[in-house]
PDB file of C-alpha atoms and ligand atoms in Angstrom:
ATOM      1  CA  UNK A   1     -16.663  38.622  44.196  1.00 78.00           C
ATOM      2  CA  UNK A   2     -15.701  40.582  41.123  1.00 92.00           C
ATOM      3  CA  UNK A   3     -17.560  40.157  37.715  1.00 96.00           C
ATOM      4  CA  UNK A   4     -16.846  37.468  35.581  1.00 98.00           C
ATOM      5  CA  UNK A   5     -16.760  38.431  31.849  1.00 98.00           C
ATOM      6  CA  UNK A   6     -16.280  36.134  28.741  1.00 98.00           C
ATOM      7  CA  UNK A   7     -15.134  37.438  25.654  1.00 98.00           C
ATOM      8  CA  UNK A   8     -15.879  35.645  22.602  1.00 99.00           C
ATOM      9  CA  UNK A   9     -13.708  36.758  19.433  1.00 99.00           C
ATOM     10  CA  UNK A  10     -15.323  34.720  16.332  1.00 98.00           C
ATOM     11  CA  UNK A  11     -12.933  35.983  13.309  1.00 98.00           C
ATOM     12  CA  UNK A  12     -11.036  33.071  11.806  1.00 98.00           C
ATOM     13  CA  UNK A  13      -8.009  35.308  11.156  1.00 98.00           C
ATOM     14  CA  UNK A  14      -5.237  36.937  12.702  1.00 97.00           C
ATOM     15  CA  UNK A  15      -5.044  40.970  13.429  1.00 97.00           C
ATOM     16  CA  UNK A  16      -8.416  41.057  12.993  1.00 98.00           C
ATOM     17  CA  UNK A  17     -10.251  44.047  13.294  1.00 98.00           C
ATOM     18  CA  UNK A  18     -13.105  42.551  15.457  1.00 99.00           C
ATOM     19  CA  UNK A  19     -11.103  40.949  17.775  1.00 98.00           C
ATOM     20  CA  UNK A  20      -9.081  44.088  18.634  1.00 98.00           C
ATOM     21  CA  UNK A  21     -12.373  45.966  19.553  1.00 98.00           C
ATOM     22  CA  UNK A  22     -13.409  42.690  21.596  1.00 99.00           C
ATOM     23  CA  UNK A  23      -9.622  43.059  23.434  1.00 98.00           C
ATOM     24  CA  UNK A  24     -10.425  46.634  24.190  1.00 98.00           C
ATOM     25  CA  UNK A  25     -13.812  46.032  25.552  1.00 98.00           C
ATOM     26  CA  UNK A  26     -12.313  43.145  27.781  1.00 98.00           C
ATOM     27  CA  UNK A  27      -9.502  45.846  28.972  1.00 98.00           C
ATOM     28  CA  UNK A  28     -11.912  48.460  30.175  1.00 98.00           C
ATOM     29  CA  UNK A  29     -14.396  45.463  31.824  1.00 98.00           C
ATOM     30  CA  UNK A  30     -11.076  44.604  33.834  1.00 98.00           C
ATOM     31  CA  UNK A  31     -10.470  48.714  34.225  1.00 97.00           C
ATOM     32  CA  UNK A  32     -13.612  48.467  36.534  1.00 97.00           C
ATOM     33  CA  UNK A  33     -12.439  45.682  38.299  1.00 97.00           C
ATOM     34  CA  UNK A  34     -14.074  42.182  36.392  1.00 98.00           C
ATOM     35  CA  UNK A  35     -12.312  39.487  35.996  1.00 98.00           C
ATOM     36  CA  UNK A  36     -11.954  38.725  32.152  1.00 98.00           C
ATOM     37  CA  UNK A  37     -11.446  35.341  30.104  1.00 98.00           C
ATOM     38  CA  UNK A  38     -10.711  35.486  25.872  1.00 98.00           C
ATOM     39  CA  UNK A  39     -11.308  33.192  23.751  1.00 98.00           C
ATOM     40  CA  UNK A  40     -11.088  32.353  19.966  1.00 98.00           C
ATOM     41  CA  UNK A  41     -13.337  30.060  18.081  1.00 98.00           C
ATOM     42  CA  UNK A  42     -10.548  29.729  15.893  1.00 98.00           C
ATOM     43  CA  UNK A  43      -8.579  27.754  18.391  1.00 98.00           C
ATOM     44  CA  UNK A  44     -11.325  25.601  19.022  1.00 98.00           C
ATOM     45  CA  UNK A  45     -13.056  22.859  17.458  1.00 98.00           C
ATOM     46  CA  UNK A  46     -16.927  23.517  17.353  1.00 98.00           C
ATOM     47  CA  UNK A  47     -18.828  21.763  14.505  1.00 98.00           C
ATOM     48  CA  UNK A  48     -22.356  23.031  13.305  1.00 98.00           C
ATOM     49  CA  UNK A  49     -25.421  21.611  14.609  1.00 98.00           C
ATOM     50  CA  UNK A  50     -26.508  18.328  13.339  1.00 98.00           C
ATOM     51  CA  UNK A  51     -30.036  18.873  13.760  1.00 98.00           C
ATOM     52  CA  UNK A  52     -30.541  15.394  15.350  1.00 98.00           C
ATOM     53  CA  UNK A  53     -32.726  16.832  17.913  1.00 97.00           C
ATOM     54  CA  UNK A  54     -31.383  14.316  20.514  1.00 97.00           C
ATOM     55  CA  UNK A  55     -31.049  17.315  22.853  1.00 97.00           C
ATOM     56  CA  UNK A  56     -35.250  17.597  23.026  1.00 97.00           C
ATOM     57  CA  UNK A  57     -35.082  14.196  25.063  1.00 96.00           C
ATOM     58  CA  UNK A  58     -32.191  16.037  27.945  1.00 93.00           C
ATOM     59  CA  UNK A  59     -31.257  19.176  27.035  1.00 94.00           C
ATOM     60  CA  UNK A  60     -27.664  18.574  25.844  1.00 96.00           C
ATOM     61  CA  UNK A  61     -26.000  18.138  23.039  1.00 98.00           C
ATOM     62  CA  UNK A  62     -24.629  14.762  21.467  1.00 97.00           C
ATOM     63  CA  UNK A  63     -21.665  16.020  19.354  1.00 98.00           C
ATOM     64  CA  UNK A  64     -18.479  16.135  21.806  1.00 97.00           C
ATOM     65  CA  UNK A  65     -16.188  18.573  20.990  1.00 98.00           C
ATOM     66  CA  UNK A  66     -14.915  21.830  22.092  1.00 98.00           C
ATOM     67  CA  UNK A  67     -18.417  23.280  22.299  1.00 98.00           C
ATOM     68  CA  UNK A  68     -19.351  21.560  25.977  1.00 98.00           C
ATOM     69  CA  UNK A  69     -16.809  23.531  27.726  1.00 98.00           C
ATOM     70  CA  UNK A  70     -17.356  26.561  25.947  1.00 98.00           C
ATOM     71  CA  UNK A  71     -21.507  26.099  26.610  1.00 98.00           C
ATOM     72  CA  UNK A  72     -20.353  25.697  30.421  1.00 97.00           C
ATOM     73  CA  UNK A  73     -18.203  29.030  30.783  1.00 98.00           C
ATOM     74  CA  UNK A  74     -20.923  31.149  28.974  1.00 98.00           C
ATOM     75  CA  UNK A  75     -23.165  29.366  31.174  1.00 97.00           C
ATOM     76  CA  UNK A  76     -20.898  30.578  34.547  1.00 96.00           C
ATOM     77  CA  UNK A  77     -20.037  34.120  33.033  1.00 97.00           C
ATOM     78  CA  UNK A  78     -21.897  37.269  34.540  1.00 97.00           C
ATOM     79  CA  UNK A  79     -21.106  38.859  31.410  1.00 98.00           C
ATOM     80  CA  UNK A  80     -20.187  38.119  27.723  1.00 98.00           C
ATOM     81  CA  UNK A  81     -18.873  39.614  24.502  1.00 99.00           C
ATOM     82  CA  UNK A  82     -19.069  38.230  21.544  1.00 99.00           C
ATOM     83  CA  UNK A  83     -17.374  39.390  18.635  1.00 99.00           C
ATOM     84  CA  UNK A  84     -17.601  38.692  15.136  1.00 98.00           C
ATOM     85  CA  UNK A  85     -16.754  40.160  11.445  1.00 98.00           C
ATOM     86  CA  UNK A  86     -19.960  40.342   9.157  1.00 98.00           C
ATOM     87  CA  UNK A  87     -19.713  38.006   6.044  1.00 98.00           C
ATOM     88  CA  UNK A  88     -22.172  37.610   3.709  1.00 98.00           C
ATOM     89  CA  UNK A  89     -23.987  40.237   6.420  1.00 98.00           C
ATOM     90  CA  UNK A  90     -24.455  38.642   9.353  1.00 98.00           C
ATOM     91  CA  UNK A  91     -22.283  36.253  11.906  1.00 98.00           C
ATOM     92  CA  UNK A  92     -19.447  34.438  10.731  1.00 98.00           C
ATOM     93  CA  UNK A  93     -19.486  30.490  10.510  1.00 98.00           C
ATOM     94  CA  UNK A  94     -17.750  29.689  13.363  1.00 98.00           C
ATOM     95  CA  UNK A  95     -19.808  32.180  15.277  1.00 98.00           C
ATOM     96  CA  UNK A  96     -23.016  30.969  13.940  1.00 98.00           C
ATOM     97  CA  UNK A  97     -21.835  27.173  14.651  1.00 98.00           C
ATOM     98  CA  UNK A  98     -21.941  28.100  18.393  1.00 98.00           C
ATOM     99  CA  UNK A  99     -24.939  29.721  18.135  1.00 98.00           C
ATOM    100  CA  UNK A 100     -26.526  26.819  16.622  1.00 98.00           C
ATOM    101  CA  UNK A 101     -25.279  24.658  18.897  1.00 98.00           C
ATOM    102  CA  UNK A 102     -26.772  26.162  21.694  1.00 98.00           C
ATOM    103  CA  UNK A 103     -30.203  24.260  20.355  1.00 98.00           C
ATOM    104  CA  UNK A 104     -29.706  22.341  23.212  1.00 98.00           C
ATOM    105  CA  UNK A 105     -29.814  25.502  25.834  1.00 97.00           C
ATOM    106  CA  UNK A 106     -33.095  26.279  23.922  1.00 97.00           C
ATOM    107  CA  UNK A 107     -34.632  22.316  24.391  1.00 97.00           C
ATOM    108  CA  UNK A 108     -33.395  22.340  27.641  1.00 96.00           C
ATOM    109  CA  UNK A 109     -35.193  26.061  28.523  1.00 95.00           C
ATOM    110  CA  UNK A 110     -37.904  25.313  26.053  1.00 95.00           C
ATOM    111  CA  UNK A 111     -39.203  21.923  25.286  1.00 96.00           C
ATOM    112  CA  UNK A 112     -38.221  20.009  28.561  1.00 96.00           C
ATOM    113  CA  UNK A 113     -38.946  23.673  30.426  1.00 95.00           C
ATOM    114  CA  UNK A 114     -35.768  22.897  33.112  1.00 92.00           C
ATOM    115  CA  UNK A 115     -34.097  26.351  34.526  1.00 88.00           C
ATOM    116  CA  UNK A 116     -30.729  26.913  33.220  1.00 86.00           C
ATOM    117  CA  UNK A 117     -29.589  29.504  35.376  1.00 83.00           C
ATOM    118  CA  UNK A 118     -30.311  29.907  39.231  1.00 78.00           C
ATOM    119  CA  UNK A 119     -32.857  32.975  39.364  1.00 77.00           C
ATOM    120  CA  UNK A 120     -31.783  36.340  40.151  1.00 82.00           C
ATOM    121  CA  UNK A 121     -28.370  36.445  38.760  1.00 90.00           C
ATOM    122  CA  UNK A 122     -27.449  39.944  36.877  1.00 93.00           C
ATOM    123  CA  UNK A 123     -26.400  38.520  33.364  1.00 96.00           C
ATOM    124  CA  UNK A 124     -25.383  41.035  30.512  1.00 97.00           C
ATOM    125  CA  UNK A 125     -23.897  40.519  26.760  1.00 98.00           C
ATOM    126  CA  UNK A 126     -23.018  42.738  24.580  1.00 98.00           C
ATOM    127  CA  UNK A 127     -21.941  42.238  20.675  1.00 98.00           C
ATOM    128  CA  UNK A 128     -19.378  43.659  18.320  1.00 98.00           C
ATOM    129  CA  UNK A 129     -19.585  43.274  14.715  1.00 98.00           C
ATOM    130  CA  UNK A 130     -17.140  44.912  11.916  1.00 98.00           C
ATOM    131  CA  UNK A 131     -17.963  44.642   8.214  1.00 98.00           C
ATOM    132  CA  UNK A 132     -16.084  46.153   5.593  1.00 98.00           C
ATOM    133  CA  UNK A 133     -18.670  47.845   3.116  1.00 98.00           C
ATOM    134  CA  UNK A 134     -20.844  51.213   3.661  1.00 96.00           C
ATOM    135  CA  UNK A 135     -24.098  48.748   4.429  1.00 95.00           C
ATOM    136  CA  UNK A 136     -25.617  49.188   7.676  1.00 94.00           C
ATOM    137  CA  UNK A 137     -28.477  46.660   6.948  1.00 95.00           C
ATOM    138  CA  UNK A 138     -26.194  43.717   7.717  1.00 96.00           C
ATOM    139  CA  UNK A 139     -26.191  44.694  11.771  1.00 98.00           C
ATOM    140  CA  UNK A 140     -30.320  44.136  11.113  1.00 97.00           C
ATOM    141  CA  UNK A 141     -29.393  40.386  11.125  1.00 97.00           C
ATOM    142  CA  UNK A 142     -26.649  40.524  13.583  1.00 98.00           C
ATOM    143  CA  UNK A 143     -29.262  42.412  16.389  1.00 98.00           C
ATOM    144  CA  UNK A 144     -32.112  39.695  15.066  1.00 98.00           C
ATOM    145  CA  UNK A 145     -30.001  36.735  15.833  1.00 98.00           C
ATOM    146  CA  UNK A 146     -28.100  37.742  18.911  1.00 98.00           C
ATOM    147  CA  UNK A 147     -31.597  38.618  20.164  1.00 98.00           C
ATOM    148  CA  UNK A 148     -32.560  34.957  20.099  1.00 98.00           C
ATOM    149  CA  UNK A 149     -29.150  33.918  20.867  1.00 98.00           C
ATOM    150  CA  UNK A 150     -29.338  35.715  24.217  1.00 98.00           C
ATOM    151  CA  UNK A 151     -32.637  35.015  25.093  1.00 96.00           C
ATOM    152  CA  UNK A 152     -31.412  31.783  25.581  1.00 97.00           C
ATOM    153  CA  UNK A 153     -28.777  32.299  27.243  1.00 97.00           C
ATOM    154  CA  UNK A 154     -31.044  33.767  29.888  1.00 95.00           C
ATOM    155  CA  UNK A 155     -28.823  36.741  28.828  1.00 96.00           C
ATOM    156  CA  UNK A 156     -30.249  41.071  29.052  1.00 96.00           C
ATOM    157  CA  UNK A 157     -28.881  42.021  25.904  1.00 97.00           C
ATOM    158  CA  UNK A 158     -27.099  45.418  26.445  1.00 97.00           C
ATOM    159  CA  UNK A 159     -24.935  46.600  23.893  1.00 98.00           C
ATOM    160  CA  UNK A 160     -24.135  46.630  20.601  1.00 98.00           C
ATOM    161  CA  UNK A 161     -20.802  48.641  18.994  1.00 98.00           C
ATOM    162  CA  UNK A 162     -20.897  47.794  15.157  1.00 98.00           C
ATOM    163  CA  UNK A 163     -18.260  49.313  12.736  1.00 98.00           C
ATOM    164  CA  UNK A 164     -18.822  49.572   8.758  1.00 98.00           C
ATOM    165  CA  UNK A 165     -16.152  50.500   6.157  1.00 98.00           C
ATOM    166  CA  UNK A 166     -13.111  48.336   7.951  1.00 98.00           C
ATOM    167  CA  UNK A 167     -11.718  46.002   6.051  1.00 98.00           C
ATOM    168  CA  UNK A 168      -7.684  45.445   5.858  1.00 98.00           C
ATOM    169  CA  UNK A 169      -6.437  43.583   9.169  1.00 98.00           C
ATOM    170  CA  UNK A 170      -6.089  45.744  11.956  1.00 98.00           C
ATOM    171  CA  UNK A 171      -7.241  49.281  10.357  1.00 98.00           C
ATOM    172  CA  UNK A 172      -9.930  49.782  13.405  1.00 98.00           C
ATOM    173  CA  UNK A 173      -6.819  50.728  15.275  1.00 98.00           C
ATOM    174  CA  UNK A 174      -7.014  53.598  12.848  1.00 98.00           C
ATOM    175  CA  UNK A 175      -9.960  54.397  14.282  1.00 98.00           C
ATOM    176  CA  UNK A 176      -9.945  55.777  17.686  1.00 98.00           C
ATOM    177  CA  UNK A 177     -13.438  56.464  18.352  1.00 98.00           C
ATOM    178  CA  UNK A 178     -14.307  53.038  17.919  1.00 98.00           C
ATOM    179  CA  UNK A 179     -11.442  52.116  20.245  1.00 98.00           C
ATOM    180  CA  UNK A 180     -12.486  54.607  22.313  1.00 98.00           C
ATOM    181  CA  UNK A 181     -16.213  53.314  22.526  1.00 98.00           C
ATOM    182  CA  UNK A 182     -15.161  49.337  22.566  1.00 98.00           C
ATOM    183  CA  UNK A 183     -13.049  50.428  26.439  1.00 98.00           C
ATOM    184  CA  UNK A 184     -16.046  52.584  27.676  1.00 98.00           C
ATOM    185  CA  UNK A 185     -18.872  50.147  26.755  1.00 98.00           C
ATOM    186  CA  UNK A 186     -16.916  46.694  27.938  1.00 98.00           C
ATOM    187  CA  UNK A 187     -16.183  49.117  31.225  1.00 98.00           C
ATOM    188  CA  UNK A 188     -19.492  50.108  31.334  1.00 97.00           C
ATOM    189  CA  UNK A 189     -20.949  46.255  30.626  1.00 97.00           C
ATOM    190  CA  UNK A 190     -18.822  44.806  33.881  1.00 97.00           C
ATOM    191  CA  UNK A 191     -20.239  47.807  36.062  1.00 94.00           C
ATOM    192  CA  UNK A 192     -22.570  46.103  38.702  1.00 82.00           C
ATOM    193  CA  UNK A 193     -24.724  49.042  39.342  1.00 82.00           C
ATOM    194  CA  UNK A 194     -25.296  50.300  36.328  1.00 81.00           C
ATOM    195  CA  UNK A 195     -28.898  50.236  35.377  1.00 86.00           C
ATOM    196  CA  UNK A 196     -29.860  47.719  32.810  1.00 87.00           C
ATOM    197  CA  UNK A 197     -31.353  49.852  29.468  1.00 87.00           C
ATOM    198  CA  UNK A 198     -34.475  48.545  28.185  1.00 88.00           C
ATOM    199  CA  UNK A 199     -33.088  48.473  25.019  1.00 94.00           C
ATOM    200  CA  UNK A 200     -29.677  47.648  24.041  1.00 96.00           C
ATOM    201  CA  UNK A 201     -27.003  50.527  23.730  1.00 95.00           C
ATOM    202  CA  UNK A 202     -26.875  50.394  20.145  1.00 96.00           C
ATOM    203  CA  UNK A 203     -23.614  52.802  19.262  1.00 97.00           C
ATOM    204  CA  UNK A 204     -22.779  52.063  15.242  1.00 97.00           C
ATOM    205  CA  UNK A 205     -19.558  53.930  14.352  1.00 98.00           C
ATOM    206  CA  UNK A 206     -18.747  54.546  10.144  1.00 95.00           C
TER     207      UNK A 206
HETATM  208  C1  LIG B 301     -16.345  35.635   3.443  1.00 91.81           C
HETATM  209  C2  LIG B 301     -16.414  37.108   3.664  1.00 91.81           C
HETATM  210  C3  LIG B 301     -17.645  37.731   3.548  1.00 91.81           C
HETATM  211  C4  LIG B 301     -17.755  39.103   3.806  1.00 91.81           C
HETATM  212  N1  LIG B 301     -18.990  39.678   3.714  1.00 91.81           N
HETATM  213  C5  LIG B 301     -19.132  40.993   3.999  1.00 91.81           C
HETATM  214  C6  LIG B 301     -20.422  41.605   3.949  1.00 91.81           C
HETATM  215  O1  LIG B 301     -21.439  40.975   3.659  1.00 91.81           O
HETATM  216  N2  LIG B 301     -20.520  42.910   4.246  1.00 91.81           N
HETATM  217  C7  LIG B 301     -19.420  43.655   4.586  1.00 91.81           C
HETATM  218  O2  LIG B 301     -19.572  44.843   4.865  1.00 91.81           O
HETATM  219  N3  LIG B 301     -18.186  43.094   4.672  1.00 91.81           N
HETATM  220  C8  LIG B 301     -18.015  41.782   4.390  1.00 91.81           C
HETATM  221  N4  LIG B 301     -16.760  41.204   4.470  1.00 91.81           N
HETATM  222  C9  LIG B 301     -15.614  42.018   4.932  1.00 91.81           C
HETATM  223  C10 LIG B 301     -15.339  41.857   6.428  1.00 91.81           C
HETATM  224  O3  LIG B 301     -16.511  42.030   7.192  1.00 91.81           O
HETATM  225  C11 LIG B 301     -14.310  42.882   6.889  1.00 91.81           C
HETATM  226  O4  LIG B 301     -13.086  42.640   6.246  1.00 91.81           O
HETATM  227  C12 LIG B 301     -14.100  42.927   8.393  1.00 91.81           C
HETATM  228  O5  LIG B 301     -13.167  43.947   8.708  1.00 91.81           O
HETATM  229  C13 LIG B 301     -13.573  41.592   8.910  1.00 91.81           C
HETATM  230  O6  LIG B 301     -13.509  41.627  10.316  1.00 91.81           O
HETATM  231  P1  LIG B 301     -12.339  40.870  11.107  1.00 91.81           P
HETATM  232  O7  LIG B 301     -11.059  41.598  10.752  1.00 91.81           O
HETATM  233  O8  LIG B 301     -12.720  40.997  12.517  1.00 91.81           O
HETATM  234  O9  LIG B 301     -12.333  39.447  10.628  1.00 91.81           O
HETATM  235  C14 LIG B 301     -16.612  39.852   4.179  1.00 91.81           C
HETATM  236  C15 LIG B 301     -15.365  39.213   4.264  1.00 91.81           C
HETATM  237  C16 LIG B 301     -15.271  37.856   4.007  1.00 91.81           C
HETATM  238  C17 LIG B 301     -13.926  37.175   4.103  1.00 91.81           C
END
């Protein structure tokens, strides 16, 4: 059965520089064979968390929309990617939203202490971000959060490719290293026997 990798693109607009590093990653995962799904946030309707805490009683969340089907296929996927642009330096909203919401994966995991995943399955994420300034300190935040994030996923976090200094729509095509390193690390991410690094592949690109 062939690898089944999510990609995640969080940018709310169009040619976005993010998102074209997330579609390269997805191309080499499918170069070694996975089988690859793509999604925008921005097509979907995912509100934040409401903080209710109704999901401490059973472990899911109260507010139907979009997010229950999304929660399911990065719940099924061997593999995801998440992408996202850096504002205000970390996650965008819509990418944060889903992360919040997935306070119900962590009550589930956590307070009522109920397996979300069957043991022994090979799960792997990696994350893109792009920001536009010279900072590097805002991929601090994004590493911080998608550690957490991934944790609760029951996810090994294994990469990260971040890009600073890209800002107009769709200049990281000017950039073919990056290109370059979104294919080999998305190929490298659906690769079944490749070792799992104790720490995530961290390759930041200016
Ligand atoms: C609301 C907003 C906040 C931003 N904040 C930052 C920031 O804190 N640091 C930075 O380097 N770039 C920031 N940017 C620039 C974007 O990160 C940059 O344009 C990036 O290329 C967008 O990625 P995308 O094309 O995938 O959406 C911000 C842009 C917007 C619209």
């Amino acid at each position: 059965m062939s690898v089944k990798v999510l990609g995640i693109s969080a940018s709310p607009r169009l040619n976005s520089n993010s998102d074209i590093l997330l579609r390269q990653a997805l191309a080499g995962a499918e170069s070694a064979g996975a089988e690859t799904e793509y999604i925008r946030l921005r097509d979907l309707n995912i509100a934040p968390c409401i903080e209710c805490n109704s999901c401490y009683k059973k472990g899911v969340c109260v507010v139907e929309d979009d997010y229950q089907m999304l929660s399911s296929k990065m719940l099924e996927a061997d593999r995801l990617i998440l992408a996202t642009p850096i504002f205000f330096m970390t996650f965008c909203a819509q990418a944060k939203a889903l992360i919040d919401r997935c306070q119900c994966l962590w009550a589930h995991k956590y307070v009522l202490k109920q397996p979300l995943i069957s043991t022994g399955r090979d799960r792997r994420a990696m994350v893109i971000a792009v920001g536009g300034t010279k900072s590097k300190k805002m991929f601090d935040s994004i590493r911080l959060t998608a550690k957490y994030f991934l944790d609760v996923l029951d996810m090994s976090y294994a990469a990260n490719l971040f890009v600073n200094r890209i800002d107009e729509p769709g200049r990281i095509e000017q950039h073919p290293s990056a290109m370059n390193e979104a294919f080999r690390l998305g190929r490298e991410l659906a690769l079944t026997d490749a070792p799992l690094p104790e720490k995530p592949v961290n390759i930041e690109l200016t």
